[in-house]
Amino acid sequence: MAIINFGSINIDHVYQVDHFVQPGETLASTHYQQLLGGKGANQSIALAQAGADVRHVGSIHENDATFKQTLIKKGVDCRGVKCSETPSGHAIIQVTPSGENAIVLFGGANQTITADTVNKALLDTSSSDWVLTQNETSSIADVLRLAKESQLKVAFNPAPMSESVKALPLDCIDLLIVNETEAAALTDKEELDDILTVFKEQWSHCEVIITLGKAGVMMLRGSDTIEVEAFSVDAVDTTAAGDTFIGYFLSAYSTHTDAKRALIRGCAASAIAVTREGAAQSIPTQKEVDRFLAKHTK
């Protein structure tokens, strides 16, 4: 069983700042790092760290091939990652002392994925495979539609959320994973109770996970609502928290792990990630998650 992730690969330029820069302000950073990132790459690494057979499909500039090697070293199958003459996607990330982040994103090579790319990547799949995608690449509609036509399970994380998401073939999705802000934008509701009502009434074709930060996570699964509390930790950087959760949850859930156990595992991995700086390098190993769970659960 494999998870084919059509996802972004970004180079993150991370600046530690006292506060987010304001209009007209020139702000000195206290630290700078250049790191592998992108929601797609982060989720592929989290999947691989969690033990999944993950195949990444994406694009990066030929001069940045070392970042592709980083994915491979983490256990990600990168035969679907192509080198391009288009500049790599990248992000400018501000991180405050409290661990909050603000991000400016440039799509670059991530926007060169085509329907042909998708078709070729789906040729070597089986009915037990999953497809995962986010909202940082081109041809997302093709991914959703062609994956469903191939009778594969489809997981979608519409991040970063935009109005264009509503025009996608959302009926092709089997598992939707959103945070509270994305859920509000997708349902046009502000209050959590109203958001849940919309999902229950209009999204019965799929399962829905809403991550709620320090309040934990909930999953709408048929007529059931499963809730899991977040683990209490001292956050340093929340950059890849959601990506880490998705990777660890989907790795467990796709192998028929009980939904609540998979949610708890995702929350544990995410809790570890926010105690570390950066994106991809903050994602924990399976052994680290096992030790954390042994310490924090009965």
XYZ file of C-alpha atoms in Angstrom:
298
model
C 0.000 0.000 0.000
C 1.465 3.337 -1.091
C 0.554 6.992 -0.630
C 1.159 9.090 -3.750
C 1.612 12.697 -2.698
C 1.202 15.358 -5.388
C 2.853 18.100 -3.401
C 4.928 21.232 -3.298
C 8.658 21.347 -2.678
C 9.771 24.716 -1.344
C 12.955 26.267 -0.116
C 12.123 27.968 3.165
C 13.914 31.175 4.094
C 13.274 31.349 7.837
C 13.826 34.559 9.804
C 13.585 34.717 13.598
C 12.042 38.109 14.477
C 10.853 39.880 17.619
C 7.482 40.544 15.958
C 5.931 40.345 12.486
C 7.125 43.165 10.255
C 4.652 46.041 9.927
C 3.897 48.159 6.813
C 6.764 50.583 6.205
C 8.958 48.933 8.861
C 12.473 47.586 8.350
C 13.055 44.837 10.898
C 16.319 43.071 11.695
C 16.110 39.317 12.174
C 17.994 37.601 14.972
C 18.625 34.383 13.005
C 18.307 33.021 9.450
C 18.087 29.522 7.962
C 17.559 28.109 4.459
C 15.670 24.824 4.714
C 13.606 22.301 2.783
C 9.905 23.018 3.152
C 6.588 23.202 1.347
C 3.439 21.550 2.625
C 3.850 18.705 0.161
C 7.459 17.934 1.059
C 6.730 18.262 4.775
C 3.826 15.833 4.545
C 5.868 13.355 2.508
C 8.646 13.435 5.100
C 6.141 12.991 7.926
C 4.614 10.025 6.082
C 8.036 8.461 5.547
C 9.096 9.104 9.146
C 5.869 7.413 10.234
C 6.722 4.326 8.182
C 4.544 4.823 5.090
C 5.540 3.952 1.522
C 5.281 7.487 0.152
C 5.875 8.492 -3.465
C 6.272 12.217 -4.011
C 5.250 13.826 -7.304
C 6.489 17.368 -7.822
C 9.037 19.682 -9.401
C 12.095 21.644 -8.311
C 14.709 23.789 -10.096
C 17.680 21.798 -11.363
C 20.104 23.881 -9.256
C 18.278 22.826 -6.088
C 18.645 19.070 -6.557
C 20.253 18.789 -3.114
C 16.811 19.371 -1.598
C 15.500 16.392 -3.574
C 18.322 14.355 -2.056
C 17.149 15.438 1.391
C 13.734 13.926 0.653
C 15.326 10.700 -0.549
C 17.486 10.458 2.582
C 14.326 10.807 4.681
C 12.854 7.757 2.941
C 10.667 9.403 0.295
C 10.445 7.810 -3.164
C 11.309 10.724 -5.475
C 11.115 9.080 -8.891
C 8.166 11.393 -9.557
C 10.119 14.547 -8.664
C 11.333 16.281 -11.823
C 14.031 18.931 -12.178
C 12.868 22.054 -14.001
C 14.285 25.271 -15.421
C 11.563 27.147 -13.534
C 12.726 28.630 -10.199
C 11.892 26.438 -7.222
C 8.963 27.343 -5.039
C 10.029 29.161 -1.933
C 8.657 30.757 1.212
C 9.702 33.742 3.306
C 8.851 32.794 6.887
C 8.867 35.062 9.937
C 8.915 33.287 13.298
C 8.296 35.146 16.580
C 9.606 34.157 20.046
C 6.164 32.684 20.878
C 6.412 30.279 17.940
C 3.846 31.958 15.675
C 4.681 32.315 11.990
C 3.782 34.503 8.996
C 4.556 33.251 5.485
C 4.936 34.756 1.991
C 4.834 32.042 -0.688
C 6.102 31.861 -4.295
C 4.821 28.878 -6.279
C 7.532 28.567 -8.936
C 8.200 25.026 -10.195
C 5.313 23.737 -8.085
C 3.007 25.278 -10.691
C 4.441 23.187 -13.566
C 2.556 19.964 -12.683
C 0.226 19.017 -15.569
C -2.568 16.515 -16.181
C -0.004 14.419 -18.057
C 2.198 14.435 -14.952
C -0.743 13.169 -12.920
C -1.691 10.472 -15.421
C 1.840 9.088 -15.576
C 2.165 9.045 -11.772
C -1.075 7.070 -11.406
C -0.158 4.337 -13.908
C 1.622 2.196 -11.316
C -0.966 2.103 -8.527
C -3.189 -0.463 -6.855
C -6.691 -0.217 -5.377
C -5.296 -0.080 -1.820
C -3.232 3.060 -2.512
C -4.076 6.577 -1.360
C -3.535 9.896 -3.122
C -2.754 13.005 -1.092
C -2.582 16.597 -2.278
C -2.635 20.163 -0.945
C -3.253 23.614 -2.463
C 0.319 24.626 -3.379
C 0.629 23.067 -6.851
C -1.040 23.252 -10.230
C -3.454 20.623 -11.639
C -5.147 19.896 -8.300
C -8.488 19.308 -10.045
C -6.798 16.728 -12.281
C -5.278 15.002 -9.243
C -8.644 14.702 -7.496
C -10.576 13.621 -10.582
C -8.033 11.184 -12.035
C -7.302 9.605 -8.652
C -11.004 8.985 -8.109
C -11.350 7.576 -11.640
C -8.510 5.197 -10.742
C -10.601 4.118 -7.724
C -7.993 5.314 -5.234
C -8.713 6.826 -1.832
C -8.211 10.604 -1.955
C -7.055 12.814 0.935
C -7.095 16.592 0.456
C -5.592 19.325 2.620
C -6.727 22.648 1.048
C -3.868 24.679 2.454
C -3.237 27.465 1.898
C -6.976 28.007 1.545
C -8.246 30.126 -1.366
C -11.569 30.739 -3.112
C -10.405 28.553 -6.002
C -10.739 25.487 -3.767
C -14.542 25.749 -3.911
C -14.465 25.212 -7.694
C -12.567 21.909 -7.415
C -14.320 18.525 -7.829
C -14.751 18.181 -4.071
C -17.044 15.181 -4.475
C -13.914 13.160 -5.368
C -12.516 13.543 -1.843
C -12.638 10.685 0.677
C -10.811 12.505 3.501
C -10.735 16.281 4.008
C -8.209 17.683 6.502
C -8.528 21.360 7.482
C -7.681 23.668 10.350
C -10.372 25.893 11.858
C -9.558 28.873 9.625
C -9.693 26.757 6.477
C -12.909 25.110 7.646
C -14.511 28.529 8.167
C -13.500 29.702 4.692
C -14.719 26.485 3.068
C -18.137 26.520 4.781
C -18.641 30.311 4.948
C -19.332 29.950 8.671
C -17.492 31.408 11.665
C -18.677 29.431 14.683
C -17.454 25.864 15.107
C -20.961 24.501 15.693
C -22.147 26.033 12.417
C -19.070 24.713 10.601
C -19.782 21.212 11.879
C -23.409 21.455 10.772
C -22.382 22.345 7.209
C -19.883 19.505 7.027
C -22.418 17.007 8.351
C -25.105 18.150 5.936
C -23.085 18.874 2.798
C -19.956 16.696 3.080
C -21.476 13.318 3.898
C -19.577 11.804 0.944
C -16.295 12.030 2.864
C -14.715 12.033 6.301
C -13.626 15.389 7.701
C -10.841 16.192 10.152
C -10.645 19.643 11.749
C -7.456 20.475 13.619
C -8.039 22.998 16.404
C -4.532 23.847 17.613
C -4.289 23.770 21.394
C -7.911 22.560 21.543
C -7.009 19.313 19.807
C -8.684 17.702 16.798
C -12.068 16.306 15.800
C -13.078 13.892 13.063
C -16.493 13.576 11.461
C -16.837 9.960 10.393
C -20.305 9.016 9.252
C -22.670 9.716 12.135
C -19.791 9.697 14.637
C -17.749 12.637 15.919
C -14.377 11.637 17.365
C -12.562 14.187 19.535
C -8.963 14.040 20.756
C -7.316 16.555 23.067
C -3.998 18.173 22.179
C -0.885 17.361 24.185
C 0.402 20.237 26.304
C 3.914 21.317 25.274
C 5.962 24.523 25.120
C 5.759 25.608 21.482
C 8.818 27.065 19.767
C 7.773 27.021 16.095
C 4.414 25.879 14.683
C 5.512 25.943 11.018
C 5.052 22.240 10.140
C 2.649 21.210 12.889
C -0.294 20.533 10.587
C 1.845 18.741 8.011
C 3.320 16.507 10.699
C -0.144 15.645 11.982
C -1.364 14.772 8.488
C 1.605 12.539 7.716
C 1.430 10.589 10.951
C -2.357 10.336 10.958
C -2.630 9.189 7.340
C 0.233 6.711 7.687
C -1.636 5.018 10.525
C -5.177 5.414 9.177
C -4.364 4.132 5.695
C -3.249 0.838 7.233
C -6.626 0.438 8.964
C -5.550 1.689 12.380
C -8.497 2.671 14.591
C -9.416 6.294 13.803
C -9.006 7.564 17.360
C -5.623 5.879 17.760
C -4.503 7.392 14.460
C -5.663 10.845 15.603
C -3.775 10.498 18.884
C -0.634 9.469 17.027
C -0.930 12.452 14.730
C -1.406 14.796 17.692
C 1.648 13.333 19.451
C 3.865 13.796 16.398
C 2.592 17.360 15.958
C 3.234 18.143 19.622
C 6.858 17.089 19.256
C 7.272 19.108 16.046
C 6.187 22.423 17.596
C 8.911 22.143 20.245
C 11.548 22.419 17.486
C 12.522 25.128 15.036
C 11.944 24.820 11.304
C 9.699 22.741 9.092
C 10.972 19.439 7.697
C 13.717 19.041 10.296
C 11.210 19.395 13.137
C 9.297 16.249 12.134
C 9.947 13.434 14.638
C 10.840 9.800 14.002
C 8.574 6.875 14.841
C 10.701 6.023 17.873
C 10.386 9.571 19.198
C 6.605 9.450 18.813
C 6.461 6.036 20.503
C 8.479 7.347 23.468
C 6.305 10.471 23.700
C 3.111 8.407 23.734
C 4.510 6.021 26.310
C 5.258 8.991 28.555
C 2.060 10.962 28.019
C -0.637 8.283 27.737
C -1.737 5.433 29.973
